[in-house]
Short mmCIF file of C-alpha atoms and ligand atoms in Angstrom, two decimals:
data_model
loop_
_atom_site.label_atom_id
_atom_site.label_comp_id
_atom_site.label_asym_id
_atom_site.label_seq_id
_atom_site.Cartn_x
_atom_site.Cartn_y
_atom_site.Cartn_z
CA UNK A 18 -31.36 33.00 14.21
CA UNK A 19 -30.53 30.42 11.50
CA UNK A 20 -31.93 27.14 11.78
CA UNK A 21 -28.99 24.94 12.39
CA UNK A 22 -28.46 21.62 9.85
CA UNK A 23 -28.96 18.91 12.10
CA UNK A 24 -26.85 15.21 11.32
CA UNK A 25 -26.18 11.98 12.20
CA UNK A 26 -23.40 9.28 12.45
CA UNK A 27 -23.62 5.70 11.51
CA UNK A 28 -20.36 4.00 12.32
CA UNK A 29 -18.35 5.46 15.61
CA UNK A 30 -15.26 3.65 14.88
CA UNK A 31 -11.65 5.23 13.82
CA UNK A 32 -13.29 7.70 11.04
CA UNK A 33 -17.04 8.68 12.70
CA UNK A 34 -15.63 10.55 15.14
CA UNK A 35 -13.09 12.16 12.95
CA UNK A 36 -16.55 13.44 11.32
CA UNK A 37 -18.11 14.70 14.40
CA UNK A 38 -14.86 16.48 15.15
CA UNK A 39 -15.02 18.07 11.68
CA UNK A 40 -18.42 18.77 12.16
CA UNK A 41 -19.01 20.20 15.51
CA UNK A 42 -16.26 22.79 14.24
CA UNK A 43 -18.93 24.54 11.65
CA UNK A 44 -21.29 26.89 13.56
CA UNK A 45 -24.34 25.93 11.34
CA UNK A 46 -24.35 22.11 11.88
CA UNK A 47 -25.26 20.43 14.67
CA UNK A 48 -25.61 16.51 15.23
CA UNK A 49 -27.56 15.54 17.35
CA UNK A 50 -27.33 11.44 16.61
CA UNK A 51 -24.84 8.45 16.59
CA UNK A 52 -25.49 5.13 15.62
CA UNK A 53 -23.66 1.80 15.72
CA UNK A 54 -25.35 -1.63 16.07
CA UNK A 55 -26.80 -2.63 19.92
CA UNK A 56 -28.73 -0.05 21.78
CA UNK A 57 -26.52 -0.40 24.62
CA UNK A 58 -22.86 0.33 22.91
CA UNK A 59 -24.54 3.22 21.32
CA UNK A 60 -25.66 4.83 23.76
CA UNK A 61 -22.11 4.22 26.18
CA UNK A 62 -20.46 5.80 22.66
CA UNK A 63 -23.07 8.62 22.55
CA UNK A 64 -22.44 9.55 25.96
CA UNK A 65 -18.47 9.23 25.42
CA UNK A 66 -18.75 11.54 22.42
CA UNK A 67 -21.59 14.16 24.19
CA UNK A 68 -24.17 13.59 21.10
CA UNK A 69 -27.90 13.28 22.76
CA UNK A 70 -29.30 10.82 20.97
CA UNK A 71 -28.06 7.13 20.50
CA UNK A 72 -29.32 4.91 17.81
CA UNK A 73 -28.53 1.09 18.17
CA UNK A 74 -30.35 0.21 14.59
CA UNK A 75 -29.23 3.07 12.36
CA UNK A 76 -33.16 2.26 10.21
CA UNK A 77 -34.16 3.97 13.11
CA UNK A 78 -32.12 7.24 12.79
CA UNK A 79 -32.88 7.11 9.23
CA UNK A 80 -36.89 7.56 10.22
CA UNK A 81 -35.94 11.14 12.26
CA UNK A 82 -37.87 13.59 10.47
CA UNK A 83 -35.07 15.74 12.04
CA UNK A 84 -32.10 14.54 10.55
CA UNK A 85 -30.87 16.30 7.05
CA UNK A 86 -27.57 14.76 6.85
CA UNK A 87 -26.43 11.20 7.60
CA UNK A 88 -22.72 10.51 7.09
CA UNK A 89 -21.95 6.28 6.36
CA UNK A 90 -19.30 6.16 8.93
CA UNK A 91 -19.09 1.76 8.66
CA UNK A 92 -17.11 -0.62 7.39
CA UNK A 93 -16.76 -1.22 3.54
CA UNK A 94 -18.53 -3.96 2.99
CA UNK A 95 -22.01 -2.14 4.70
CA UNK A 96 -21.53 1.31 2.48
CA UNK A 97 -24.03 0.38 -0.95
CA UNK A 98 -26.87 -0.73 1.28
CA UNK A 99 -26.76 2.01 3.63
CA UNK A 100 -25.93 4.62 0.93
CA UNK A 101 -28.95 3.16 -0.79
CA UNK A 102 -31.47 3.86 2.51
CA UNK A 103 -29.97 7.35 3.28
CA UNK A 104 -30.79 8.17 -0.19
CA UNK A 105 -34.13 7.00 0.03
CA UNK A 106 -34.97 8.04 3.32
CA UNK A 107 -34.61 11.46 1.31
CA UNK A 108 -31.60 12.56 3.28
CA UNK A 109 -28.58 14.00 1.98
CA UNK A 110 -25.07 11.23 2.50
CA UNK A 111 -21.96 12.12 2.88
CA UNK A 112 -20.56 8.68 2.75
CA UNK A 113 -16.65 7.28 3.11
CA UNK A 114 -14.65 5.53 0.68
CA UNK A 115 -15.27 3.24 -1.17
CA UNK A 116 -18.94 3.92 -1.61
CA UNK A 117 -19.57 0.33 -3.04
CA UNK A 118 -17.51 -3.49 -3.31
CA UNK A 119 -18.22 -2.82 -7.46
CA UNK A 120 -18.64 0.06 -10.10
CA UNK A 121 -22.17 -1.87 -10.67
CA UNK A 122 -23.19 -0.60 -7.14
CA UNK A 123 -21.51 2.51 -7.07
CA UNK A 124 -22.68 3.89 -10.49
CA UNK A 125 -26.29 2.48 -9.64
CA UNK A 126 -25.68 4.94 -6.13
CA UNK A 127 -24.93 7.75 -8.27
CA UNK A 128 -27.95 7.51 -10.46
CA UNK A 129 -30.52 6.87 -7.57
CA UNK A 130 -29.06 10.31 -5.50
CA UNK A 131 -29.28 12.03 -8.80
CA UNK A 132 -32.77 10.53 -9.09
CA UNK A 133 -33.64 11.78 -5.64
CA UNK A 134 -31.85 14.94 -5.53
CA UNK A 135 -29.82 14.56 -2.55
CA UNK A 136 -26.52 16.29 -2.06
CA UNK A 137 -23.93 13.43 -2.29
CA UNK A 138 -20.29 13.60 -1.01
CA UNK A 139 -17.54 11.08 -0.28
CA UNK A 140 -14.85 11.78 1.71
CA UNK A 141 -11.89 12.19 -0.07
CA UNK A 142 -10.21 14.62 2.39
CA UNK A 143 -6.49 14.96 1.31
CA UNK A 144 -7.64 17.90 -1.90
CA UNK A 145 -8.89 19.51 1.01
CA UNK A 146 -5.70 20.79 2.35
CA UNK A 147 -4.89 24.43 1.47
CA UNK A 148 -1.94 23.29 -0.36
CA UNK A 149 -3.96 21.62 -2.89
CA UNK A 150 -5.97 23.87 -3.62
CA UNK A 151 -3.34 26.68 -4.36
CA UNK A 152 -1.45 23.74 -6.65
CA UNK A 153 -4.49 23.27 -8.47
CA UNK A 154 -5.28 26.92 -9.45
CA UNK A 155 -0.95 27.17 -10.11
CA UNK A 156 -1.48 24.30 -12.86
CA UNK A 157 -4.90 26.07 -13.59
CA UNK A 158 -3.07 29.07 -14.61
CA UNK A 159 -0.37 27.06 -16.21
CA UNK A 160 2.82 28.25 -13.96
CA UNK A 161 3.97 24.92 -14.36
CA UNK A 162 3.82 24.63 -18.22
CA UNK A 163 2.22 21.36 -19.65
CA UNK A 164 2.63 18.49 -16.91
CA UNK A 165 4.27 15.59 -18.65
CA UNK A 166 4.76 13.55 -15.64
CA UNK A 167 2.75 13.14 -12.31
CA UNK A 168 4.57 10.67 -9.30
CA UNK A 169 4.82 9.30 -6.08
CA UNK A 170 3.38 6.69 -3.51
CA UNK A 171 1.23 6.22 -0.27
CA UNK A 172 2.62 4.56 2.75
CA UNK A 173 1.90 3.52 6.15
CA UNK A 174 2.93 0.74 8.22
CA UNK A 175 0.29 -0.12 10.17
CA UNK A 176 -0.47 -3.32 8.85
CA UNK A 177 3.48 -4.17 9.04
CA UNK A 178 3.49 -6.98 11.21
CA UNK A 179 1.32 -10.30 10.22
CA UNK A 180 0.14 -10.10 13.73
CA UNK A 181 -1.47 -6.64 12.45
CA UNK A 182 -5.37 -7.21 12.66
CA UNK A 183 -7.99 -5.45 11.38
CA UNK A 184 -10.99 -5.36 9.50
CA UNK A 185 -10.03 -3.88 5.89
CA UNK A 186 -7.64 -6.86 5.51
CA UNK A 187 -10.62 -9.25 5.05
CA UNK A 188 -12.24 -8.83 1.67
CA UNK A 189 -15.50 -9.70 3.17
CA UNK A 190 -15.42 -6.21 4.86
CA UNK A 191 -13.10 -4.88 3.60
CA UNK A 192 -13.49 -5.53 -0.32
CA UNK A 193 -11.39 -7.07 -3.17
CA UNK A 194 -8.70 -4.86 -2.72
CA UNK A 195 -7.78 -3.16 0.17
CA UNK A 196 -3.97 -0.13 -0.35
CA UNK A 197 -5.30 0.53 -3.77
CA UNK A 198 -9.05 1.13 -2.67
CA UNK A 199 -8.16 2.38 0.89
CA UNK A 200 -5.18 4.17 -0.03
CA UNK A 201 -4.43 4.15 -3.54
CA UNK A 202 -8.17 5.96 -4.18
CA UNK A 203 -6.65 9.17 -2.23
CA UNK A 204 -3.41 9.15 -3.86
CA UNK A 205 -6.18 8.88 -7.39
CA UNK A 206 -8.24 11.94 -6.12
CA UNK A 207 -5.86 14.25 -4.99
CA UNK A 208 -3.64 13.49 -8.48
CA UNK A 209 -6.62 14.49 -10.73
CA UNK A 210 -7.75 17.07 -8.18
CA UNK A 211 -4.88 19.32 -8.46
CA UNK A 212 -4.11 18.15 -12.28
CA UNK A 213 -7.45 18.56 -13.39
CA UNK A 214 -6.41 15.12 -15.90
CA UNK A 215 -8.43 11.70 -15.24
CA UNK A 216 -6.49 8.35 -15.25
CA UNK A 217 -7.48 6.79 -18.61
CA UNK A 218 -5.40 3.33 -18.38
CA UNK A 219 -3.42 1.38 -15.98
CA UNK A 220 -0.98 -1.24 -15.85
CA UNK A 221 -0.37 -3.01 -12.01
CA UNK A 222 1.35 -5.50 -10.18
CA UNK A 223 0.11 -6.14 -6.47
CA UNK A 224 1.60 -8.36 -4.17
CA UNK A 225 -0.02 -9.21 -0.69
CA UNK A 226 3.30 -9.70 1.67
CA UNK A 227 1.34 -11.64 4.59
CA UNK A 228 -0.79 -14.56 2.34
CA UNK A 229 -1.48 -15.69 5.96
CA UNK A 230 -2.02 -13.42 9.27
CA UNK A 231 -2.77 -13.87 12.73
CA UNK A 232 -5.64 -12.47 13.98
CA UNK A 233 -5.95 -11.74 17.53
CA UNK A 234 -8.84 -13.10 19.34
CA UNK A 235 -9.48 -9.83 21.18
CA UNK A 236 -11.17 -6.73 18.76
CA UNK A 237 -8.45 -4.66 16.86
CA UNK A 238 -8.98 -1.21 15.91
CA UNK A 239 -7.53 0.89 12.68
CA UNK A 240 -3.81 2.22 13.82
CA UNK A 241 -3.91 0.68 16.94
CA UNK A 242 -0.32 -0.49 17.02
CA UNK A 243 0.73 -3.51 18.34
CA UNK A 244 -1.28 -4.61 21.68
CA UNK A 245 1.08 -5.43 24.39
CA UNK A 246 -1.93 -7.55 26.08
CA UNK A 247 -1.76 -9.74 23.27
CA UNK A 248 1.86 -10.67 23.05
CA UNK A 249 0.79 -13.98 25.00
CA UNK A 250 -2.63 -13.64 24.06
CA UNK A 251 -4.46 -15.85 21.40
CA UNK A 252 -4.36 -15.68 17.82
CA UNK A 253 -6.33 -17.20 14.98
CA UNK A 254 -4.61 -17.74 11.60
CA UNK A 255 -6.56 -16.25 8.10
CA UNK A 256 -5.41 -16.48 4.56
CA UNK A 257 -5.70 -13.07 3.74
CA UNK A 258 -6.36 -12.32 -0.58
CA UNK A 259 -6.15 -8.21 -0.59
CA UNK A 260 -2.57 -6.91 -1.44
CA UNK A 261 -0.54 -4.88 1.09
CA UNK A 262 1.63 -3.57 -1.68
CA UNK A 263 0.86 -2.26 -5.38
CA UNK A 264 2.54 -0.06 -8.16
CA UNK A 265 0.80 1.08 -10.91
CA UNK A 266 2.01 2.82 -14.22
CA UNK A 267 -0.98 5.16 -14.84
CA UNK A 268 -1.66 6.64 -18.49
CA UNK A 269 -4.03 10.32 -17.83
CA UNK A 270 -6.71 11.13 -20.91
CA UNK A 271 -4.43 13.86 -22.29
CA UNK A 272 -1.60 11.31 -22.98
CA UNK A 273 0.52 12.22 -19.92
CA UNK A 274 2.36 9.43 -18.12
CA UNK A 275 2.47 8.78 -14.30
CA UNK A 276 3.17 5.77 -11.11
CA UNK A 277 2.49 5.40 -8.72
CA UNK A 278 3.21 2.82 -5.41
CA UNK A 279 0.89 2.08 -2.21
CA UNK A 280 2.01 -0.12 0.71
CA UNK A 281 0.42 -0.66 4.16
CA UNK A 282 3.93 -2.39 4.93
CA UNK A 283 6.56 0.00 4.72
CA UNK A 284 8.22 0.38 8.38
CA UNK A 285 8.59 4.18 9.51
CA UNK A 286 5.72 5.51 7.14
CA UNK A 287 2.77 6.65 8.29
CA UNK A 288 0.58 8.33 6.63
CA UNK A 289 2.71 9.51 3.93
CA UNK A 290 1.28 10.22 0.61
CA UNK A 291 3.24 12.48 -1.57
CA UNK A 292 3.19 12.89 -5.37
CA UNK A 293 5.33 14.95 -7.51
CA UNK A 294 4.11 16.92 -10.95
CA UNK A 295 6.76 17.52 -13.78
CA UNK A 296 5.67 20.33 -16.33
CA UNK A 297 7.76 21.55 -19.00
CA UNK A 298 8.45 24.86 -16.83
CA UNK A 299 8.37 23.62 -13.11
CA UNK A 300 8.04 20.66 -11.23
CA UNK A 301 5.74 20.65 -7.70
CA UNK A 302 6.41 18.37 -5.02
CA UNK A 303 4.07 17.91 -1.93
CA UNK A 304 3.79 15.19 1.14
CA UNK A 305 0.66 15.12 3.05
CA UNK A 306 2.87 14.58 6.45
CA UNK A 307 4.09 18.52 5.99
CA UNK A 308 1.22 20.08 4.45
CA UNK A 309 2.17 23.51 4.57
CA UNK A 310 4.97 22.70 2.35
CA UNK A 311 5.01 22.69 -1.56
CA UNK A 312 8.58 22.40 -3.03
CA UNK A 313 8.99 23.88 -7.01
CA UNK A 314 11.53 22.70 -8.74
CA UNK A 315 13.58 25.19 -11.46
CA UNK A 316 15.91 24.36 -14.31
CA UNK A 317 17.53 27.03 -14.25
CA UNK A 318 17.25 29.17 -11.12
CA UNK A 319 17.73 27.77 -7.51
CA UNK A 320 14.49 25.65 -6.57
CA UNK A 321 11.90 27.40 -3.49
CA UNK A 322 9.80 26.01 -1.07
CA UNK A 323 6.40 27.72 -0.95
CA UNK A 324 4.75 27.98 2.60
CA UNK A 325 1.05 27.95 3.10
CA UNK A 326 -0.15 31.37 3.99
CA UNK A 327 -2.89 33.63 2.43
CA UNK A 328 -0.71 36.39 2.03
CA UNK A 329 1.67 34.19 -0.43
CA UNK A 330 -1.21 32.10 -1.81
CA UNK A 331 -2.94 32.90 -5.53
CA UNK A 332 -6.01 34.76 -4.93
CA UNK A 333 -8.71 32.04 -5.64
CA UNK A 334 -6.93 29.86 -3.49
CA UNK A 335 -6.87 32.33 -0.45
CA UNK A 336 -10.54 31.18 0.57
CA UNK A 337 -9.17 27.65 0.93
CA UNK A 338 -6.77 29.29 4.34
CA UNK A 339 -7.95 29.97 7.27
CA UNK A 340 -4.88 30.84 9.20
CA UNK A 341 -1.93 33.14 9.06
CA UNK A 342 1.23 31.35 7.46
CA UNK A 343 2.95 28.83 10.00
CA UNK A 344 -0.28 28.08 11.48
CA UNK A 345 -0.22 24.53 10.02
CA UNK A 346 -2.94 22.82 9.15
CA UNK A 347 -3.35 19.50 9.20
CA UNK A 348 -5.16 16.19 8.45
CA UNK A 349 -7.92 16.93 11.27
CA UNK A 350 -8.34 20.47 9.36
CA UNK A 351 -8.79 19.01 5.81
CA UNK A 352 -11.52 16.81 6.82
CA UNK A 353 -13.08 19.96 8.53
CA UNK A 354 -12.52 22.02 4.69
CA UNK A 355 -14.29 18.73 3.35
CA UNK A 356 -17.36 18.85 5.79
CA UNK A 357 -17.22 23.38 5.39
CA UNK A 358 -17.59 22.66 1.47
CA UNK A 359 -20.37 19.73 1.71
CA UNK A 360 -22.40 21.56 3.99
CA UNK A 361 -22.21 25.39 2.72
CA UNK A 362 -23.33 23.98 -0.23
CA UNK A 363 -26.95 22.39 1.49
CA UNK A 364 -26.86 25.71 3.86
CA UNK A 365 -26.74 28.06 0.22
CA UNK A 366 -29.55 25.44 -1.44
CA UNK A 367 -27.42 24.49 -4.30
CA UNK A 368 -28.83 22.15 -6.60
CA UNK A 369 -26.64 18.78 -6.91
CA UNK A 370 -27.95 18.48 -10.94
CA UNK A 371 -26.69 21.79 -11.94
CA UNK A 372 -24.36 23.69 -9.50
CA UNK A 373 -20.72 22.00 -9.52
CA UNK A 374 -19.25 20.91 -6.38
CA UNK A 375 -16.72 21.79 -4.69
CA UNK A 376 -15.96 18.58 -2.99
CA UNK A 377 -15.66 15.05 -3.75
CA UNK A 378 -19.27 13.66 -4.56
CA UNK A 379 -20.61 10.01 -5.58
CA UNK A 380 -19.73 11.20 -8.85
CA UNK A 381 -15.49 10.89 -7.55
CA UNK A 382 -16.53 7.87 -5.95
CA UNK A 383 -17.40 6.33 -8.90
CA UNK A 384 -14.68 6.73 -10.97
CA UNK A 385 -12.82 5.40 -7.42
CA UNK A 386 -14.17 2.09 -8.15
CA UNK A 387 -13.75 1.97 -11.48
CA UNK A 388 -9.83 2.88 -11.60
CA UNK A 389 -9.65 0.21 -8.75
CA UNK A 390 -11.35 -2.34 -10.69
CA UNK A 391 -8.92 -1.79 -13.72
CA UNK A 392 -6.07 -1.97 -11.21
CA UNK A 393 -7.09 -5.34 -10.25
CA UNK A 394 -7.99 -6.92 -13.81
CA UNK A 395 -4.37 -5.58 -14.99
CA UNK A 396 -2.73 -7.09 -12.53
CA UNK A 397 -4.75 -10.17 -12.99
CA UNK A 398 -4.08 -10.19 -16.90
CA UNK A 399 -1.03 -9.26 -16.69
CA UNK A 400 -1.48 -5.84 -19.35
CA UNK A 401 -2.88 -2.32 -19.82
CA UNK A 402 -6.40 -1.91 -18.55
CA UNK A 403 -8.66 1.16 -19.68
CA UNK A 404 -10.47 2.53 -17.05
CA UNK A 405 -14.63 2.10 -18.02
CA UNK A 406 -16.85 4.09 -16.10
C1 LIG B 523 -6.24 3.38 6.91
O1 LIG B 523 -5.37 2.94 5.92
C2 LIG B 523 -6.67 4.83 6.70
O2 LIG B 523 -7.37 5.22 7.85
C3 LIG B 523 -7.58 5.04 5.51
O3 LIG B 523 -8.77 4.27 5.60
C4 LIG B 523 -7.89 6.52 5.40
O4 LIG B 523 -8.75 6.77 4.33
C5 LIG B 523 -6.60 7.32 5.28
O5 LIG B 523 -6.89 8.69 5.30
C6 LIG B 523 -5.67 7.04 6.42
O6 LIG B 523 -5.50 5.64 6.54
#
C-alpha cells in the first residue's frame, strides 16, 4: 500500500482547520500534527480536531523527521519567519496569504524554497472552483474574443460595526494593509487566473471608515459576529491605520483596462467576490457566493447562464469537477481542489524548478505583495503606480 504523505498544522484558528478539513478529504495525506503556541491549548485543540499529536512550540513539529508538509496556518504578521524555518527544516509549505509584511521578504521566500527545492504553495483558493477553471480554458480558447475590460469588487461585512474586533485590523498582525491584502489579493489571483493577463499598474484610493475601534476585552475570532456577552462587556479603544474600503483602477500588461472595489464594511455582503470580463465577442460574469453559476453575456442573441457540470464543461476543464451538475460545490470544496493540486503534485515527484504548477505557489504570492505595495504607494501619492516585482 502507498505510503501516505504525512502533515502538519501551525495555526488552528478560523483557516487551520479549514486545511485539515481539505486535507483529511484526500486519501493519500494524512496529518498527524497541530500546533499553536502553549502545550496545553494544543493539545485541548488536537483532541477537539482528532489529530494525535499536539505541538505547543511549532520548532518542535518542524524537527519530526515524519512530517513532509507543514501548512503556516498563523496570523500575518508570523508568516516570513515561519515560511523561512519550514523551508529550511527541508519541508515542503503550503503557506496562507500574505506570505510576507513586504515584497523584500516575500521575494527573498521565493528564492530560498527555490534554493532548497521545496514544493511551495499559497493558498489562493477561489481559482480553485470548477467555474474558474472552465472560464479560464473559454478565454484560453478565445470564445470570448479579446477581453478589453475585466470588473467587479469583494465584499463582506464582518468588520461592519467599529465594535468589530479582530486581529487583521491591527497592522502589527495584520500588516500595512488589510481588504486589499486580505481580500483584494483573491479578487488579484482569480482575475489573472482565469485571464491569463498580470496587473501592470494601478491607481487607488483607500479609505479606513472606523480611524478608531473598540476592541473588546474578551478574544474575538474571524466572522464571529457580534458577541451578545459583550454588549455590556468592556471595550478598549485603538486607532486603527489599515483601510476597510479601497477601489483601484487596474491597467493589465497587454494594455487592457480593469477596477476593481474591496470593502470589509458593506452590510448584507458576505463573502461576495464577483468580477465580470468584457471581450469583444462575449462578456462572463461570475460571483463566488453561487459558484456553479457563470452568466455570458451576447450582443446579439439572448444572454445564457452556464451551470457547472462535466457533461457541459470544455474538456480540459472536466478534471477540475467532481460531481454531476447541480451538485454545487462550494468554498469548503475549492480549498479541497487547492490542497488535491498541491499535494498530487509531491505524491507524482514533480520538480518545483521545472514542472509548472497547477496551483498558486510563492511565486503568486509574490506578485501578491507587490501589486499590494503599489496599491498603497498610489494611494499615498496620489497617481499611477507600476507594479515592480
Ligand atoms: C477574512 O476577510 C477572510 O477569511 C479572508 O482572510 C479569506 O482569505 C477569505 O477567503 C474570506 O475572508
Amino acid at each position: 500500500m502507498e505510503t501516505k504523505i504525512k502533515a502538519g498544522i501551525i495555526g488552528t484558528g478560523f483557516i487551520g482547520p479549514a486545511h485539515l478539513e481539505a486535507v483529511r478529504r484526500l486519501e493519500f495525506v494524512e496529518v498527524i500534527a497541530v500546533a499553536r503556541r502553549g502545550q496545553e491549548r494544543a493539545d485541548k485543540k488536537a483532541e477537539e480536531l482528532g489529530v494525535p499529536l499536539a505541538y505547543g512550540d511549532y520548532r518542535e513539529m518542524l524537527r519530526n523527521p515524519d512530517i513532509d508538509v507543514i501548512h503556516n496556518c498563523t496570523p500575518n504578521h508570523l508568516h516570513v519567519q515561519i515560511n523561512r524555518e519550514i523551508i529550511e527544516a527541508g519541508k515542503h509549505v503550503l503557506s496562507e496569504k500574505p506570505l510576507a509584511m513586504s515584497s523584500d521578504e516575500s521575494r527573498e521566500l521565493l528564492a530560498l524554497a527555490r534554493k532548497h527545492g521545496i514544493v511551495h504553495g499559497v493558498n489562493f483558493n477561489y481559482r480553485q472552483f470548477p467555474m474558474m477553471k472552465q472560464l479560464s480554458e473559454m478565454v484560453k480558447q478565445n470564445e470570448l474574443g479579446r477581453i478589453n475590460m475585466v470588473h467587479g469588487s469583494y465584499l463582506q461585512d464582518w468588520l461592519l460595526y467599529e465594535t468589530d474586533y479582530n486581529w487583521r485590523l491591527e497592522d502589527k498582525t495584520g500588516g500595512r494593509s488589510r481588504a486589499v491584502a486580505d481580500i483584494g489579493s483573491h479578487w488579484c489571483d482569480t482575475v489573472q487566473y482565469v485571464t491569463g493577463k498580470k496587473i501592470s499598474q494601478v491607481f487607488a484610493d483607500l479609505w479606513t471608515v472606523h480611524p478608531n475601534r473598540k476592541k473588546p476585552v474578551s478574544h474575538s475570532d474571524t466572522f464571529s459576529g457580534s458577541d451578545e456577552d459583550q454588549a455590556d462587556g468592556e471595550y478598549e479603544d485603538i486607532p486603527i491605520h489599515t483601510e476597510d474600503y479601497a477601489s483601484v483602477l487596474i491597467r493589465f500588461d497587454d494594455g487592457s483596462k480593469g477596477a476593481f472595489t474591496v470593502s470589509q464594511v458593506s452590510a448584507g455582503r458576505k463573502n461576495a467576490l464577483s468580477f465580470e470580463l468584457n471581450g469583444t465577442c462575449k462578456s462572463a460574469y461570475w460571483k463566488q457566493e453561487e459558484p456553479a453559476k457563470l452568466w455570458i453575456g451576447h450582443r446579439d442573441r439572448s444572454n445564457e447562464v452556464l451551470m457547472a457540470d462535466p457533461a457541459l464543461f470544455l474538456k480540459k476543464a472536466r478534471p477540475s469537477i467532481h460531481h454531476p451538475g447541480g451538485h454545487t460545490e462550494g468554498w469548503p470544496d475549492s480549498v479541497k481542489n487547492m490542497m488535491l493540486k498541491y499535494y498530487t503534485f509531491i505524491r507524482e515527484g514533480k520538480d518545483p524548478l521545472k514542472d509548472k504548477a497547477n496551483f498558486a505557489t510563492f511565486e503568486d504570492g509574490h506578485v501578491s505583495m507587490c501589486i499590494m505595495e503599489a496599491i498603497l504607494k498610489s494611494h499615498k501619492e496620489e497617481r499611477w503606480i507600476q507594479v515592480q516585482q
